mmCIF file of C-alpha atoms and ligand atoms in Angstrom:
data_model
loop_
_atom_site.group_PDB
_atom_site.id
_atom_site.type_symbol
_atom_site.label_atom_id
_atom_site.label_comp_id
_atom_site.label_asym_id
_atom_site.label_seq_id
_atom_site.Cartn_x
_atom_site.Cartn_y
_atom_site.Cartn_z
ATOM 1 C CA UNK A 1 135.756 104.051 79.803
ATOM 2 C CA UNK A 2 134.693 100.845 78.117
ATOM 3 C CA UNK A 3 131.399 100.403 76.278
ATOM 4 C CA UNK A 4 129.672 98.717 79.182
ATOM 5 C CA UNK A 5 130.521 101.610 81.494
ATOM 6 C CA UNK A 6 129.419 104.074 78.840
ATOM 7 C CA UNK A 7 126.152 102.315 78.562
ATOM 8 C CA UNK A 8 125.662 102.423 82.318
ATOM 9 C CA UNK A 9 126.381 106.153 82.403
ATOM 10 C CA UNK A 10 123.796 106.718 79.687
ATOM 11 C CA UNK A 11 121.224 104.736 81.684
ATOM 12 C CA UNK A 12 122.028 106.625 84.902
ATOM 13 C CA UNK A 13 121.524 109.855 82.987
ATOM 14 C CA UNK A 14 118.206 108.744 81.555
ATOM 15 C CA UNK A 15 116.770 107.337 84.769
ATOM 16 C CA UNK A 16 117.797 110.363 86.882
ATOM 17 C CA UNK A 17 116.664 113.013 84.390
ATOM 18 C CA UNK A 18 113.183 111.577 83.748
ATOM 19 C CA UNK A 19 110.523 113.603 85.631
ATOM 20 C CA UNK A 20 108.535 111.604 88.178
ATOM 21 C CA UNK A 21 107.515 113.187 91.482
ATOM 22 C CA UNK A 22 105.394 111.347 94.072
ATOM 23 C CA UNK A 23 102.106 110.281 92.504
ATOM 24 C CA UNK A 24 103.390 110.824 88.968
ATOM 25 C CA UNK A 25 105.899 108.004 88.510
ATOM 26 C CA UNK A 26 104.595 106.585 85.223
ATOM 27 C CA UNK A 27 107.459 107.772 83.039
ATOM 28 C CA UNK A 28 109.984 106.208 85.384
ATOM 29 C CA UNK A 29 107.997 103.009 85.409
ATOM 30 C CA UNK A 30 107.869 102.944 81.583
ATOM 31 C CA UNK A 31 111.642 103.411 81.382
ATOM 32 C CA UNK A 32 112.275 100.532 83.791
ATOM 33 C CA UNK A 33 109.928 98.267 81.872
ATOM 34 C CA UNK A 34 111.672 99.157 78.620
ATOM 35 C CA UNK A 35 115.073 98.527 80.174
ATOM 36 C CA UNK A 36 114.059 95.084 81.351
ATOM 37 C CA UNK A 37 112.073 94.252 78.264
ATOM 38 C CA UNK A 38 111.287 90.532 78.226
ATOM 39 C CA UNK A 39 113.658 89.716 81.074
ATOM 40 C CA UNK A 40 111.109 89.503 83.880
ATOM 41 C CA UNK A 41 107.490 88.886 84.542
ATOM 42 C CA UNK A 42 105.928 92.321 85.183
ATOM 43 C CA UNK A 43 103.322 92.683 87.962
ATOM 44 C CA UNK A 44 101.879 95.684 89.693
ATOM 45 C CA UNK A 45 99.958 96.970 92.667
ATOM 46 C CA UNK A 46 96.955 99.197 92.023
ATOM 47 C CA UNK A 47 98.582 102.584 92.701
ATOM 48 C CA UNK A 48 101.390 102.553 90.169
ATOM 49 C CA UNK A 49 104.273 100.501 91.616
ATOM 50 C CA UNK A 50 105.916 98.110 89.191
ATOM 51 C CA UNK A 51 107.075 94.663 90.257
ATOM 52 C CA UNK A 52 109.633 92.681 88.212
ATOM 53 C CA UNK A 53 109.570 89.003 89.087
ATOM 54 C CA UNK A 54 112.580 86.855 88.349
ATOM 55 C CA UNK A 55 112.415 83.176 89.195
ATOM 56 C CA UNK A 56 115.601 81.331 90.168
ATOM 57 C CA UNK A 57 116.072 77.560 89.663
ATOM 58 C CA UNK A 58 113.876 76.621 92.633
ATOM 59 C CA UNK A 59 110.884 78.156 94.394
ATOM 60 C CA UNK A 60 113.010 79.338 97.331
ATOM 61 C CA UNK A 61 112.482 82.431 99.505
ATOM 62 C CA UNK A 62 110.813 85.498 98.005
ATOM 63 C CA UNK A 63 113.243 88.353 98.172
ATOM 64 C CA UNK A 64 111.847 91.812 97.743
ATOM 65 C CA UNK A 65 114.221 94.478 96.520
ATOM 66 C CA UNK A 66 112.504 97.857 96.711
ATOM 67 C CA UNK A 67 113.629 101.175 95.254
ATOM 68 C CA UNK A 68 111.287 104.118 95.028
ATOM 69 C CA UNK A 69 110.621 105.659 91.637
ATOM 70 C CA UNK A 70 109.331 108.988 92.953
ATOM 71 C CA UNK A 71 111.481 112.054 93.499
ATOM 72 C CA UNK A 72 110.675 115.151 95.503
ATOM 73 C CA UNK A 73 108.851 117.829 93.515
ATOM 74 C CA UNK A 74 105.918 120.169 93.503
ATOM 75 C CA UNK A 75 102.249 120.277 92.493
ATOM 76 C CA UNK A 76 100.612 123.395 91.025
ATOM 77 C CA UNK A 77 97.988 124.603 93.490
ATOM 78 C CA UNK A 78 96.732 127.745 91.812
ATOM 79 C CA UNK A 79 97.624 129.925 88.833
ATOM 80 C CA UNK A 80 97.621 133.656 89.673
ATOM 81 C CA UNK A 81 95.855 136.084 87.383
ATOM 82 C CA UNK A 82 99.308 137.223 86.241
ATOM 83 C CA UNK A 83 100.164 133.653 85.191
ATOM 84 C CA UNK A 84 102.530 132.617 88.024
ATOM 85 C CA UNK A 85 102.169 129.196 89.674
ATOM 86 C CA UNK A 86 101.644 128.735 93.398
ATOM 87 C CA UNK A 87 102.475 125.213 94.535
ATOM 88 C CA UNK A 88 102.503 122.638 97.280
ATOM 89 C CA UNK A 89 105.618 120.555 97.892
ATOM 90 C CA UNK A 90 105.698 116.800 97.286
ATOM 91 C CA UNK A 91 108.208 115.372 99.745
ATOM 92 C CA UNK A 92 110.730 117.085 101.992
ATOM 93 C CA UNK A 93 112.005 120.403 100.741
ATOM 94 C CA UNK A 94 114.132 122.962 102.536
ATOM 95 C CA UNK A 95 113.544 126.580 101.483
ATOM 96 C CA UNK A 96 117.253 127.354 101.317
ATOM 97 C CA UNK A 97 117.767 125.103 98.278
ATOM 98 C CA UNK A 98 114.701 126.164 96.314
ATOM 99 C CA UNK A 99 114.905 129.858 95.372
ATOM 100 C CA UNK A 100 116.196 130.722 91.881
ATOM 101 C CA UNK A 101 116.225 127.081 90.740
ATOM 102 C CA UNK A 102 114.998 125.800 87.398
ATOM 103 C CA UNK A 103 112.144 123.333 87.212
ATOM 104 C CA UNK A 104 110.307 121.240 84.651
ATOM 105 C CA UNK A 105 106.558 121.736 84.623
ATOM 106 C CA UNK A 106 104.936 118.506 83.381
ATOM 107 C CA UNK A 107 102.107 120.074 81.387
ATOM 108 C CA UNK A 108 99.779 117.579 79.600
ATOM 109 C CA UNK A 109 100.813 119.493 76.483
ATOM 110 C CA UNK A 110 104.474 118.623 77.075
ATOM 111 C CA UNK A 111 107.224 119.552 79.570
ATOM 112 C CA UNK A 112 107.892 123.282 79.848
ATOM 113 C CA UNK A 113 110.646 125.090 81.744
ATOM 114 C CA UNK A 114 110.068 127.226 84.814
ATOM 115 C CA UNK A 115 112.047 129.123 87.438
ATOM 116 C CA UNK A 116 111.290 129.436 91.131
ATOM 117 C CA UNK A 117 111.194 133.188 91.324
ATOM 118 C CA UNK A 118 112.964 135.307 93.891
ATOM 119 C CA UNK A 119 113.539 138.986 94.496
ATOM 120 C CA UNK A 120 117.066 140.241 93.805
ATOM 121 C CA UNK A 121 119.009 141.253 96.916
ATOM 122 C CA UNK A 122 119.146 144.809 95.672
ATOM 123 C CA UNK A 123 115.575 145.494 96.670
ATOM 124 C CA UNK A 124 115.730 143.776 100.063
ATOM 125 C CA UNK A 125 116.329 145.538 103.304
ATOM 126 C CA UNK A 126 119.238 144.441 105.510
ATOM 127 C CA UNK A 127 116.699 142.789 107.784
ATOM 128 C CA UNK A 128 114.959 140.949 104.935
ATOM 129 C CA UNK A 129 118.247 139.548 103.606
ATOM 130 C CA UNK A 130 118.806 137.690 106.880
ATOM 131 C CA UNK A 131 115.426 135.994 106.742
ATOM 132 C CA UNK A 132 114.577 132.799 104.945
ATOM 133 C CA UNK A 133 111.856 133.132 102.314
ATOM 134 C CA UNK A 134 109.102 130.631 103.119
ATOM 135 C CA UNK A 135 107.758 128.068 100.634
ATOM 136 C CA UNK A 136 104.310 129.544 100.715
ATOM 137 C CA UNK A 137 105.669 132.900 99.566
ATOM 138 C CA UNK A 138 107.347 131.305 96.542
ATOM 139 C CA UNK A 139 106.015 130.904 93.024
ATOM 140 C CA UNK A 140 107.053 129.398 89.702
ATOM 141 C CA UNK A 141 107.521 131.631 86.701
ATOM 142 C CA UNK A 142 106.788 129.889 83.370
ATOM 143 C CA UNK A 143 106.865 133.075 81.315
ATOM 144 C CA UNK A 144 103.087 133.116 80.850
ATOM 145 C CA UNK A 145 101.416 136.409 79.859
ATOM 146 C CA UNK A 146 98.562 135.782 82.301
ATOM 147 C CA UNK A 147 96.388 133.041 83.776
ATOM 148 C CA UNK A 148 94.669 132.313 80.478
ATOM 149 C CA UNK A 149 97.990 132.000 78.664
ATOM 150 C CA UNK A 150 99.304 129.572 81.360
ATOM 151 C CA UNK A 151 96.156 127.489 81.473
ATOM 152 C CA UNK A 152 94.942 127.462 77.904
ATOM 153 C CA UNK A 153 98.005 127.809 75.731
ATOM 154 C CA UNK A 154 100.509 126.096 78.031
ATOM 155 C CA UNK A 155 98.119 123.610 79.605
ATOM 156 C CA UNK A 156 99.327 124.363 83.144
ATOM 157 C CA UNK A 157 96.390 124.105 85.538
ATOM 158 C CA UNK A 158 96.115 123.150 89.228
ATOM 159 C CA UNK A 159 97.191 119.539 89.705
ATOM 160 C CA UNK A 160 100.061 119.663 87.218
ATOM 161 C CA UNK A 161 103.309 118.214 88.693
ATOM 162 C CA UNK A 162 106.675 119.928 88.690
ATOM 163 C CA UNK A 163 110.210 118.552 89.248
ATOM 164 C CA UNK A 164 113.713 120.010 89.524
ATOM 165 C CA UNK A 165 115.534 120.588 86.263
ATOM 166 C CA UNK A 166 119.187 119.409 86.389
ATOM 167 C CA UNK A 167 121.142 118.069 83.426
ATOM 168 C CA UNK A 168 123.190 114.984 84.385
ATOM 169 C CA UNK A 169 126.897 115.875 84.619
ATOM 170 C CA UNK A 170 130.128 113.965 85.119
ATOM 171 C CA UNK A 171 132.403 115.851 87.515
ATOM 172 C CA UNK A 172 136.115 116.485 86.844
ATOM 173 C CA UNK A 173 136.601 113.323 88.852
ATOM 174 C CA UNK A 174 134.611 111.104 86.481
ATOM 175 C CA UNK A 175 133.748 108.730 89.310
ATOM 176 C CA UNK A 176 131.382 111.371 90.672
ATOM 177 C CA UNK A 177 128.021 111.954 89.037
ATOM 178 C CA UNK A 178 125.758 114.998 89.485
ATOM 179 C CA UNK A 179 122.052 114.845 88.782
ATOM 180 C CA UNK A 180 118.674 115.446 90.285
ATOM 181 C CA UNK A 181 116.627 112.618 91.809
ATOM 182 C CA UNK A 182 119.417 110.229 92.779
ATOM 183 C CA UNK A 183 117.070 109.653 95.691
ATOM 184 C CA UNK A 184 116.058 107.103 94.520
ATOM 185 C CA UNK A 185 116.707 106.666 90.861
ATOM 186 C CA UNK A 186 120.100 105.324 91.674
ATOM 187 C CA UNK A 187 118.218 102.596 93.583
ATOM 188 C CA UNK A 188 116.052 102.013 90.517
ATOM 189 C CA UNK A 189 119.249 101.622 88.435
ATOM 190 C CA UNK A 190 120.675 99.194 90.995
ATOM 191 C CA UNK A 191 117.527 97.111 90.622
ATOM 192 C CA UNK A 192 117.532 96.993 86.862
ATOM 193 C CA UNK A 193 121.245 96.122 86.888
ATOM 194 C CA UNK A 194 120.653 93.235 89.310
ATOM 195 C CA UNK A 195 117.662 91.902 87.424
ATOM 196 C CA UNK A 196 119.689 91.887 84.187
ATOM 197 C CA UNK A 197 122.654 90.163 85.825
ATOM 198 C CA UNK A 198 120.530 87.507 87.528
ATOM 199 C CA UNK A 199 120.205 85.807 84.150
ATOM 200 C CA UNK A 200 123.782 84.601 84.528
ATOM 201 C CA UNK A 201 123.586 83.624 88.165
ATOM 202 C CA UNK A 202 122.463 80.386 89.734
ATOM 203 C CA UNK A 203 120.274 80.810 92.811
ATOM 204 C CA UNK A 204 117.164 79.135 94.252
ATOM 205 C CA UNK A 205 115.139 82.262 95.082
ATOM 206 C CA UNK A 206 112.265 84.280 93.654
ATOM 207 C CA UNK A 207 113.533 87.813 93.306
ATOM 208 C CA UNK A 208 111.055 90.690 93.093
ATOM 209 C CA UNK A 209 112.551 93.994 92.040
ATOM 210 C CA UNK A 210 110.050 96.692 92.880
ATOM 211 C CA UNK A 211 109.852 100.298 91.717
ATOM 212 C CA UNK A 212 107.626 101.670 94.460
ATOM 213 C CA UNK A 213 105.547 104.843 94.317
ATOM 214 C CA UNK A 214 105.105 107.688 96.764
ATOM 215 C CA UNK A 215 107.981 106.888 99.172
ATOM 216 C CA UNK A 216 108.684 110.567 99.698
ATOM 217 C CA UNK A 217 105.206 111.226 100.968
ATOM 218 C CA UNK A 218 104.994 108.237 103.342
ATOM 219 C CA UNK A 219 106.243 105.005 101.750
ATOM 220 C CA UNK A 220 102.800 104.240 100.327
ATOM 221 C CA UNK A 221 103.744 102.032 97.406
ATOM 222 C CA UNK A 222 105.971 99.937 99.692
ATOM 223 C CA UNK A 223 102.912 98.874 101.638
ATOM 224 C CA UNK A 224 100.807 97.973 98.618
ATOM 225 C CA UNK A 225 103.533 96.181 96.722
ATOM 226 C CA UNK A 226 104.511 94.119 99.805
ATOM 227 C CA UNK A 227 100.881 93.007 99.809
ATOM 228 C CA UNK A 228 101.229 91.733 96.262
ATOM 229 C CA UNK A 229 104.455 89.849 96.938
ATOM 230 C CA UNK A 230 104.308 88.596 100.490
ATOM 231 C CA UNK A 231 108.108 88.673 100.811
ATOM 232 C CA UNK A 232 110.231 86.482 103.131
ATOM 233 C CA UNK A 233 113.144 88.952 103.113
ATOM 234 C CA UNK A 234 113.306 92.599 102.043
ATOM 235 C CA UNK A 235 116.064 94.918 101.069
ATOM 236 C CA UNK A 236 115.219 98.572 100.512
ATOM 237 C CA UNK A 237 117.745 100.058 98.135
ATOM 238 C CA UNK A 238 117.977 103.807 98.648
ATOM 239 C CA UNK A 239 120.284 106.725 99.137
ATOM 240 C CA UNK A 240 121.634 107.946 102.448
ATOM 241 C CA UNK A 241 123.244 111.176 103.522
ATOM 242 C CA UNK A 242 126.930 111.551 102.792
ATOM 243 C CA UNK A 243 128.557 113.198 105.773
ATOM 244 C CA UNK A 244 131.878 114.004 104.122
ATOM 245 C CA UNK A 245 131.309 117.687 103.405
ATOM 246 C CA UNK A 246 132.456 120.795 105.327
ATOM 247 C CA UNK A 247 130.503 121.417 108.493
ATOM 248 C CA UNK A 248 129.149 117.853 108.746
ATOM 249 C CA UNK A 249 130.338 115.591 111.560
ATOM 250 C CA UNK A 250 130.530 111.845 111.727
ATOM 251 C CA UNK A 251 127.993 112.053 114.462
ATOM 252 C CA UNK A 252 125.475 113.591 112.021
ATOM 253 C CA UNK A 253 126.145 111.251 109.074
ATOM 254 C CA UNK A 254 128.917 108.665 108.895
ATOM 255 C CA UNK A 255 128.824 107.603 105.225
ATOM 256 C CA UNK A 256 131.369 108.919 102.722
ATOM 257 C CA UNK A 257 131.292 109.100 98.974
ATOM 258 C CA UNK A 258 133.426 106.322 97.535
ATOM 259 C CA UNK A 259 133.458 104.364 100.813
ATOM 260 C CA UNK A 260 131.254 101.582 99.421
ATOM 261 C CA UNK A 261 127.684 100.425 99.874
ATOM 262 C CA UNK A 262 126.167 101.832 103.096
ATOM 263 C CA UNK A 263 124.617 99.214 105.370
ATOM 264 C CA UNK A 264 121.986 100.782 107.616
ATOM 265 C CA UNK A 265 122.227 99.973 111.298
ATOM 266 C CA UNK A 266 119.368 102.257 112.332
ATOM 267 C CA UNK A 267 116.886 104.678 110.923
ATOM 268 C CA UNK A 268 113.805 106.367 112.371
ATOM 269 C CA UNK A 269 111.452 103.784 110.764
ATOM 270 C CA UNK A 270 113.463 100.554 110.897
ATOM 271 C CA UNK A 271 115.874 98.715 113.126
ATOM 272 C CA UNK A 272 117.266 96.315 110.581
ATOM 273 C CA UNK A 273 116.725 92.644 111.388
ATOM 274 C CA UNK A 274 119.831 91.774 113.404
ATOM 275 C CA UNK A 275 120.591 88.367 111.890
ATOM 276 C CA UNK A 276 119.947 89.667 108.400
ATOM 277 C CA UNK A 277 122.244 92.606 109.101
ATOM 278 C CA UNK A 278 125.003 90.337 110.312
ATOM 279 C CA UNK A 279 124.546 88.061 107.290
ATOM 280 C CA UNK A 280 124.857 91.127 105.038
ATOM 281 C CA UNK A 281 128.063 92.226 106.782
ATOM 282 C CA UNK A 282 129.559 88.729 106.678
ATOM 283 C CA UNK A 283 128.742 88.456 102.986
ATOM 284 C CA UNK A 284 130.353 91.816 102.205
ATOM 285 C CA UNK A 285 133.493 90.875 104.120
ATOM 286 C CA UNK A 286 133.780 87.437 102.534
ATOM 287 C CA UNK A 287 133.356 88.828 98.998
ATOM 288 C CA UNK A 288 135.673 91.760 99.746
ATOM 289 C CA UNK A 289 133.003 94.296 98.789
ATOM 290 C CA UNK A 290 133.678 97.771 100.225
ATOM 291 C CA UNK A 291 130.962 98.752 102.677
ATOM 292 C CA UNK A 292 130.314 101.272 105.448
ATOM 293 C CA UNK A 293 127.860 101.469 108.294
ATOM 294 C CA UNK A 294 125.189 104.172 108.185
ATOM 295 C CA UNK A 295 122.474 105.477 110.475
ATOM 296 C CA UNK A 296 119.766 108.075 110.045
ATOM 297 C CA UNK A 297 118.139 109.558 113.089
ATOM 298 C CA UNK A 298 115.849 111.758 111.020
ATOM 299 C CA UNK A 299 114.635 109.703 108.100
ATOM 300 C CA UNK A 300 113.124 106.436 106.998
ATOM 301 C CA UNK A 301 112.791 104.375 103.865
ATOM 302 C CA UNK A 302 110.412 101.849 102.266
ATOM 303 C CA UNK A 303 112.028 99.304 104.610
ATOM 304 C CA UNK A 304 110.112 100.908 107.464
ATOM 305 C CA UNK A 305 106.829 99.897 105.854
ATOM 306 C CA UNK A 306 107.813 96.551 104.401
ATOM 307 C CA UNK A 307 109.191 95.053 107.624
ATOM 308 C CA UNK A 308 105.752 95.456 109.201
ATOM 309 C CA UNK A 309 103.934 93.645 106.428
ATOM 310 C CA UNK A 310 101.694 90.785 107.652
ATOM 311 C CA UNK A 311 103.554 88.988 110.459
ATOM 312 C CA UNK A 312 106.745 90.923 109.703
ATOM 313 C CA UNK A 313 109.502 90.669 107.145
ATOM 314 C CA UNK A 314 113.253 90.647 108.089
ATOM 315 C CA UNK A 315 114.403 93.788 106.342
ATOM 316 C CA UNK A 316 117.415 96.011 105.858
ATOM 317 C CA UNK A 317 118.356 99.122 103.906
ATOM 318 C CA UNK A 318 121.364 99.272 101.599
ATOM 319 C CA UNK A 319 122.203 102.722 100.339
ATOM 320 C CA UNK A 320 124.340 104.673 97.931
ATOM 321 C CA UNK A 321 125.661 107.689 99.884
ATOM 322 C CA UNK A 322 124.569 110.959 98.270
ATOM 323 C CA UNK A 323 125.703 114.525 98.843
ATOM 324 C CA UNK A 324 123.079 117.276 98.790
ATOM 325 C CA UNK A 325 120.184 114.882 99.025
ATOM 326 C CA UNK A 326 116.758 116.552 98.531
ATOM 327 C CA UNK A 327 118.115 119.358 96.391
ATOM 328 C CA UNK A 328 118.536 120.001 92.677
ATOM 329 C CA UNK A 329 122.091 118.681 92.560
ATOM 330 C CA UNK A 330 122.904 115.375 94.206
ATOM 331 C CA UNK A 331 126.340 113.805 93.904
ATOM 332 C CA UNK A 332 127.027 110.048 94.027
ATOM 333 C CA UNK A 333 130.066 107.870 93.374
ATOM 334 C CA UNK A 334 129.943 105.231 90.735
ATOM 335 C CA UNK A 335 132.069 103.000 93.012
ATOM 336 C CA UNK A 336 129.336 102.983 95.643
ATOM 337 C CA UNK A 337 126.774 102.162 93.013
ATOM 338 C CA UNK A 338 128.874 99.200 91.912
ATOM 339 C CA UNK A 339 129.447 97.856 95.406
ATOM 340 C CA UNK A 340 125.727 98.055 96.091
ATOM 341 C CA UNK A 341 124.929 95.944 93.018
ATOM 342 C CA UNK A 342 127.670 93.445 93.903
ATOM 343 C CA UNK A 343 126.578 93.011 97.490
ATOM 344 C CA UNK A 344 122.947 92.365 96.612
ATOM 345 C CA UNK A 345 123.862 89.843 93.951
ATOM 346 C CA UNK A 346 126.073 88.104 96.456
ATOM 347 C CA UNK A 347 123.227 87.991 98.961
ATOM 348 C CA UNK A 348 120.836 86.577 96.424
ATOM 349 C CA UNK A 349 123.402 83.840 95.603
ATOM 350 C CA UNK A 350 123.802 82.908 99.267
ATOM 351 C CA UNK A 351 120.167 82.955 100.327
ATOM 352 C CA UNK A 352 118.040 79.814 100.258
ATOM 353 C CA UNK A 353 115.429 78.126 102.431
ATOM 354 C CA UNK A 354 118.033 76.924 104.909
ATOM 355 C CA UNK A 355 119.559 80.368 105.298
ATOM 356 C CA UNK A 356 116.110 81.892 105.767
ATOM 357 C CA UNK A 357 115.308 79.404 108.535
ATOM 358 C CA UNK A 358 118.618 80.306 110.199
ATOM 359 C CA UNK A 359 117.795 84.008 110.002
ATOM 360 C CA UNK A 360 114.322 83.425 111.449
ATOM 361 C CA UNK A 361 115.351 80.873 114.028
HETATM 362 ZN ZN1 LIG B 401 114.815 107.804 99.120
#
């Protein structure tokens, strides 16, 4: 691994490990601002999204690149008198991947560890073992002596956010990276990479790299940040489901780890703008960037909100395929990350007023 790759790995570790569930993205935002220190004009909406503006050599089309900073997590709802935390979920969780997992409780006094408690199988009846434990029956154990200890000494009160705890890990195949929150910190990393590289690239556009808030609870920051920018073209950079694991069929999810950037042809919130989609595919082919087509019948992204801004914005989603999305341990391929960065840079180079008119015409 050369130094540049090492540096990227460190950044991917930092940006994926930082806690930031929906509504509590500030630490992610601060990291992105630090990463891009002095390289862009920094704007914002009024609910926490961060907008990095990078002007090309002319005042060409405004391109909005959106990646959401929030990850799925939890919010403390009540503290029991014994000192256990009851919680609501932030974003889409499936019970099967929650029990027995470690979490980070973002106390105002500092992060503290917790465990989503579960009964050992030894005490369950044969009938109980077959049943799924529901979220509302679960709790987080922070090792508090009682409610007072949790609230006063540890600072954990209702309203405190919680995120999965997963140390970033390189797999035995060092191309594959395990961490929490790839959805969508890998998108945030794609954005910062692009904004850094744009310094060396000639193009006539105004590029807005946006770290949006609250995507996982309804793409809220996408709406407000599109209002700030008024984009001509939008690309949501996100993760998609990798369908290359046992039991998954191509019909459920077609993207594969290592197969290249995933170009969305359909999701439940957006039918990508057809001419823009074809332009993206043409560009990938011409630049020999590995890509694959992807669809999602059950999910949406920030693109679903942005394309309905004002009179409409031609939009598409480009994704990094991710295994075990919405769980503690996502896996991505560095190759897919790289082809996503390359393709977007190539698109920015090729876009100008004329191309925009062609797409709209
Ligand atoms: Zn996402």
